């Protein structure tokens, strides 16, 4: 199988492993008027049964529509009300009549996001003690549903979040500031439901960052204090740069504290990036490749993380070699979510920035090939999910008059890969668990002659 075809097959297997529609279908169901939910991650799935008065569904995130389809199929007419908040332009087919669909903005919030946030809060406030709110949560919900304090315009909050992202702040830090400037995030949506039972099913895009923080944790998070948000802004030296309304609110304003009425709060993690990595591992084994899954997730600056991918690309041969054993290609599977400190005027996303930095590092390593892509099929902009790179990427780019080094410095990886024809464009997948990187090592390495009957372990060097 050609190298790129193999890597694309691993990507599609990984996405299939985190198919949100299938996961929700496996996790919930009904028996008469009773509603049950089961854990998918436990070795022996545990099942919990509820008998609510009204059963209301709220789906929020990039995977809202496929998760809602599964819930509608499983619960049918047991659902009394439903609200689906999805990115504008996403397919909304397959939902029953009567399920309200609100399209909102991603990756930047707008007035539609404010409308969606108020609608979600109103839905939660309509519940009585005997009712149940089923929340279907996935990545992207932070901007799809917004509810800012009255003293802070949405544009000012968006400006503040944009400064943090441009400074390379990780999602956990960004969510501290988002939560301090929100009436819906960090557990406040669940608080709006009062004494009603809240059950949250999560498809997480945060890796080891805490799946309770997906979509800024509207039902699972704990509200950060203004002082915590100020600490984050000071850490990145951004406090003097944020709009005056934000500075004033964080210093003098305050949202009401959440009261805990003793209601039931339940949550189930359906899948995360490690689920996708396991799906890719199985596909690689089935394809006859030697596969290594790296447990340490990709984090930090994208161009720094490229060193780890380059090391994997330079490690030729099987992890364990035996005399006379059939040669198998070595593929290394990474997952996680890097950040990009934006210093240039270009366009692209963290996956393509990571791919471009990797291409520069593996230039001349004959046979090394990599695919870096987001599981949602989008890398900041919707024109691509990521990119393919190999040992010839830099050489081919220079031959076409493209400057890979300048593109990296300008954070302009998007146009670079489009011009080179190496952008990876699977289209929106409906899944969102973070980013994946697959690195295929050269077919023939220089590991040297292995004496008969001996085994050699070839470890992947640890590179920070």
XYZ file of N, CA and C in Angstrom, residues 188-321:
402
model
N -22.101 26.635 35.321
C -23.238 27.524 35.524
C -24.491 27.073 34.764
N -24.335 26.321 33.677
C -25.516 25.774 32.995
C -26.208 24.742 33.883
N -25.428 23.873 34.519
C -26.015 22.889 35.428
C -26.688 23.580 36.611
N -26.079 24.660 37.100
C -26.678 25.398 38.210
C -28.028 25.981 37.813
N -28.153 26.389 36.535
C -29.422 26.934 36.062
C -30.530 25.889 36.068
N -30.160 24.610 36.020
C -31.156 23.531 36.046
C -31.701 23.272 37.443
N -31.151 23.961 38.444
C -31.671 23.825 39.800
C -31.560 22.413 40.337
N -32.680 21.867 40.829
C -32.676 20.543 41.446
C -32.914 19.410 40.453
N -33.054 19.744 39.186
C -33.233 18.695 38.181
C -31.969 17.849 38.065
N -32.135 16.599 37.634
C -30.986 15.721 37.374
C -30.327 16.112 36.051
N -29.008 16.162 36.055
C -28.265 16.500 34.841
C -27.315 15.346 34.515
N -27.470 14.772 33.318
C -26.603 13.695 32.836
C -25.847 14.221 31.615
N -24.519 14.185 31.669
C -23.685 14.730 30.590
C -22.875 13.615 29.944
N -23.010 13.476 28.637
C -22.184 12.549 27.855
C -21.168 13.376 27.076
N -19.892 13.007 27.189
C -18.821 13.852 26.669
C -17.970 13.101 25.650
N -17.789 13.712 24.490
C -16.736 13.331 23.548
C -15.665 14.407 23.682
N -14.525 14.036 24.261
C -13.544 15.033 24.703
C -12.475 15.312 23.654
N -12.150 16.597 23.516
C -11.048 17.020 22.643
C -9.882 17.579 23.457
N -9.858 17.283 24.755
C -8.847 17.892 25.620
C -7.743 16.942 26.065
N -7.720 15.733 25.577
C -6.642 14.827 25.946
C -6.560 14.649 27.448
N -5.363 14.867 27.999
C -5.173 14.729 29.436
C -5.512 16.009 30.189
N -6.051 17.002 29.501
C -6.347 18.272 30.138
C -7.585 18.267 31.001
N -8.341 17.173 31.018
C -9.532 17.086 31.842
C -10.794 17.175 31.014
N -11.482 16.038 30.820
C -12.653 16.045 29.955
C -13.825 16.802 30.575
N -13.745 17.089 31.864
C -14.797 17.902 32.484
C -14.747 19.348 32.005
N -13.687 19.723 31.298
C -13.542 21.093 30.801
C -13.935 21.240 29.333
N -14.433 20.178 28.703
C -14.856 20.261 27.308
C -15.948 21.326 27.177
N -15.845 22.158 26.146
C -16.767 23.277 25.934
C -16.781 24.220 27.135
N -15.656 24.286 27.831
C -15.499 25.112 29.041
C -16.371 24.631 30.193
N -16.744 23.355 30.177
C -17.404 22.741 31.320
C -18.713 23.365 31.754
N -19.716 23.498 30.865
C -20.975 24.135 31.276
C -21.737 23.375 32.357
N -21.562 22.068 32.420
C -22.255 21.281 33.439
C -21.314 20.592 34.408
N -20.027 20.571 34.122
C -19.087 19.804 34.945
C -18.004 20.659 35.587
N -17.757 21.832 35.068
C -16.660 22.639 35.563
C -16.977 23.340 36.877
N -15.963 23.922 37.464
C -16.081 24.727 38.677
C -15.746 26.166 38.314
N -16.593 27.122 38.658
C -16.348 28.502 38.240
C -15.020 29.040 38.766
N -14.169 29.542 37.889
C -12.931 30.175 38.354
C -13.234 31.542 38.953
N -12.398 31.992 39.836
C -12.562 33.315 40.426
C -11.929 34.369 39.523
N -12.355 35.620 39.654
C -11.702 36.679 38.875
C -10.202 36.748 39.127
N -9.782 36.478 40.364
C -8.342 36.537 40.652
C -7.586 35.461 39.892
N -8.199 34.292 39.697
C -7.551 33.237 38.915
C -7.412 33.661 37.454
N -8.438 34.309 36.926
C -8.358 34.801 35.547
C -7.285 35.881 35.420
N -7.186 36.759 36.411
C -6.157 37.792 36.385
C -4.757 37.185 36.428
N -4.606 36.111 37.186
C -3.308 35.433 37.261
C -2.898 34.886 35.900
N -3.871 34.309 35.173
C -3.576 33.780 33.838
C -3.168 34.913 32.902
N -3.906 35.995 32.904
C -3.571 37.120 32.024
C -2.207 37.703 32.356
N -1.875 37.784 33.643
C -0.560 38.294 34.042
C 0.555 37.337 33.615
N 0.274 36.037 33.646
C 1.289 35.052 33.271
C 1.758 35.267 31.840
N 0.826 35.666 30.960
C 1.173 35.892 29.558
C 1.376 37.384 29.261
N 1.415 38.204 30.331
C 1.660 39.642 30.210
C 0.644 40.310 29.300
N -0.615 39.896 29.445
C -1.664 40.394 28.570
C -2.614 41.368 29.247
N -2.532 41.481 30.574
C -3.528 42.298 31.258
C -3.594 43.727 30.712
N -2.466 44.388 30.433
C -2.571 45.763 29.889
C -3.180 45.809 28.493
N -3.229 44.657 27.795
C -3.694 44.638 26.407
C -5.166 44.307 26.265
N -5.784 43.711 27.298
C -7.188 43.328 27.177
C -8.067 44.568 27.261
N -9.280 44.513 26.713
C -10.156 45.696 26.716
C -10.471 46.190 28.130
N -10.712 47.483 28.287
C -10.990 48.056 29.612
C -12.164 47.400 30.333
N -13.204 47.001 29.583
C -14.371 46.382 30.237
C -13.994 45.084 30.931
N -13.070 44.323 30.326
C -12.630 43.063 30.925
C -11.785 43.338 32.165
N -10.874 44.291 32.064
C -10.044 44.630 33.225
C -10.906 45.086 34.401
N -11.879 45.936 34.119
C -12.741 46.457 35.188
C -13.580 45.344 35.805
N -14.133 44.481 34.949
C -14.994 43.414 35.472
C -14.201 42.445 36.334
N -13.021 42.046 35.888
C -12.238 41.084 36.658
C -11.727 41.679 37.967
N -11.599 42.978 38.015
C -11.136 43.614 39.252
C -12.279 43.908 40.218
N -13.449 44.290 39.678
C -14.516 44.782 40.548
C -15.840 44.036 40.400
N -16.065 43.371 39.259
C -17.327 42.670 39.057
C -17.265 41.264 39.601
N -18.415 40.619 39.655
C -18.445 39.238 40.141
C -19.784 38.617 39.791
N -19.745 37.391 39.267
C -20.965 36.637 39.018
C -21.454 36.012 40.318
N -22.753 35.792 40.452
C -23.263 35.132 41.655
C -22.619 33.767 41.840
N -22.342 33.413 43.084
C -21.764 32.105 43.356
C -22.774 31.006 43.053
N -22.241 29.869 42.587
C -23.102 28.728 42.306
C -23.526 28.087 43.621
N -24.809 27.856 43.742
C -25.310 27.095 44.887
C -25.528 25.665 44.445
N -25.280 24.735 45.319
C -25.427 23.320 45.001
C -26.655 22.778 45.724
N -27.775 22.645 44.990
C -29.029 22.260 45.635
C -29.106 20.789 46.002
N -28.041 20.031 45.800
C -28.066 18.621 46.138
C -28.651 17.748 45.049
N -28.819 18.309 43.855
C -29.377 17.534 42.747
C -28.346 16.547 42.224
N -28.830 15.562 41.497
C -27.941 14.549 40.935
C -27.215 15.100 39.711
N -25.923 14.871 39.665
C -25.107 15.243 38.514
C -24.308 14.013 38.099
N -24.513 13.567 36.864
C -23.866 12.370 36.350
C -23.122 12.721 35.071
N -22.028 12.018 34.810
C -21.278 12.269 33.573
C -20.592 10.994 33.105
N -20.484 10.865 31.792
C -19.850 9.697 31.174
C -18.928 10.181 30.059
N -17.676 9.762 30.090
C -16.749 10.017 28.988
C -16.944 8.947 27.931
N -17.349 9.358 26.735
C -17.581 8.405 25.650
C -16.290 8.094 24.893
N -15.476 9.108 24.649
C -14.248 8.893 23.875
C -13.366 10.115 23.993
N -12.078 9.913 23.766
C -11.118 11.022 23.675
C -10.059 10.642 22.656
N -8.972 11.387 22.610
C -7.979 11.151 21.562
C -7.320 9.783 21.699
N -7.228 9.259 22.901
C -6.628 7.926 23.062
C -7.515 6.843 22.445
N -8.822 7.064 22.445
C -9.729 6.138 21.764
C -9.427 6.117 20.268
N -9.205 7.297 19.696
C -8.866 7.386 18.278
C -7.515 6.734 17.993
N -6.544 6.941 18.872
C -5.217 6.346 18.680
C -5.294 4.825 18.703
N -6.144 4.287 19.568
C -6.310 2.831 19.614
C -6.959 2.321 18.331
N -7.908 3.074 17.783
C -8.498 2.687 16.504
C -7.471 2.656 15.394
N -6.562 3.633 15.388
C -5.491 3.658 14.384
C -4.528 2.498 14.590
N -4.223 2.184 15.839
C -3.307 1.068 16.122
C -3.854 -0.238 15.557
N -5.120 -0.483 15.785
C -5.714 -1.719 15.282
C -5.679 -1.780 13.759
N -5.945 -0.642 13.126
C -5.908 -0.615 11.661
C -4.500 -0.841 11.138
N -3.492 -0.308 11.827
C -2.104 -0.488 11.395
C -1.692 -1.951 11.502
N -2.085 -2.602 12.592
C -1.780 -4.025 12.759
C -2.451 -4.838 11.661
N -3.717 -4.524 11.383
C -4.439 -5.241 10.338
C -3.802 -5.052 8.973
N -3.151 -3.888 8.766
C -2.492 -3.615 7.490
C -1.099 -4.225 7.405
N -0.657 -4.887 8.476
C 0.637 -5.551 8.463
C 1.796 -4.663 8.849
N 1.522 -3.514 9.455
C 2.601 -2.605 9.853
C 3.015 -2.884 11.286
N 4.245 -2.516 11.594
C 4.711 -2.477 12.982
C 4.258 -1.134 13.535
N 3.600 -1.128 14.661
C 3.003 0.115 15.131
C 3.461 0.426 16.548
N 3.686 1.694 16.784
C 4.026 2.156 18.119
C 3.146 3.354 18.453
N 2.423 3.247 19.556
C 1.568 4.334 20.029
C 2.301 5.047 21.156
N 2.499 6.341 21.003
C 3.236 7.116 21.996
C 2.266 7.593 23.081
N 2.475 7.156 24.329
C 1.520 7.511 25.383
C 1.549 8.985 25.771
N 2.712 9.636 25.666
C 2.790 11.053 26.006
C 2.179 11.879 24.877
N 1.126 12.607 25.193
C 0.422 13.355 24.166
C 1.229 14.567 23.701
N 0.965 14.974 22.463
C 1.590 16.168 21.914
C 1.010 17.402 22.593
N 1.864 18.231 23.148
C 1.450 19.479 23.788
C 2.496 20.541 23.478
N 2.215 21.769 23.858
C 3.186 22.835 23.689
C 3.242 23.363 22.267
N 4.266 24.142 22.005
C 4.426 24.810 20.709
C 4.566 23.789 19.587
N 3.810 23.987 18.506
C 3.772 23.022 17.412
C 5.145 22.786 16.803
N 5.895 23.844 16.553
C 7.184 23.660 15.896
C 8.191 22.957 16.797
N 8.000 23.032 18.134
C 8.853 22.280 19.050
C 8.452 20.815 19.072
N 7.142 20.549 19.019
C 6.660 19.166 19.007
C 7.109 18.427 17.754
N 7.444 19.175 16.697
C 7.882 18.542 15.449
C 9.131 17.703 15.645
N 9.935 18.011 16.644
C 11.140 17.220 16.888
C 10.790 15.774 17.219
N 9.699 15.583 17.956
C 9.300 14.219 18.309
C 8.885 13.439 17.062
N 8.162 14.100 16.156
C 7.761 13.437 14.924
C 8.965 13.132 14.046
N 9.934 14.042 14.018
C 11.122 13.832 13.194
C 11.939 12.654 13.691
N 12.049 12.493 15.003
C 12.768 11.340 15.555
C 12.092 10.054 15.118
N 10.749 10.028 15.190
C 10.021 8.831 14.760
C 10.245 8.568 13.278
N 10.340 9.623 12.467
C 10.560 9.447 11.042
C 11.938 8.938 10.703
N 12.898 9.154 11.587
C 14.272 8.715 11.328
C 14.562 7.340 11.898
N 13.625 6.769 12.655
C 13.835 5.441 13.258
C 13.358 4.380 12.278
N 14.263 3.805 11.544
C 13.883 2.833 10.524
C 13.804 1.436 11.106
N 12.974 0.625 10.492
C 12.924 -0.793 10.836
C 11.942 -1.116 11.934
N 11.825 -2.425 12.229
C 10.911 -2.894 13.260
C 11.406 -2.500 14.639
N 10.484 -2.405 15.574
C 10.884 -2.155 16.951
C 11.692 -3.327 17.485
N 11.309 -4.545 17.104
C 12.051 -5.744 17.477
C 12.349 -6.503 16.202
N 13.616 -6.779 15.967
C 14.006 -7.497 14.753
C 14.505 -8.894 15.098
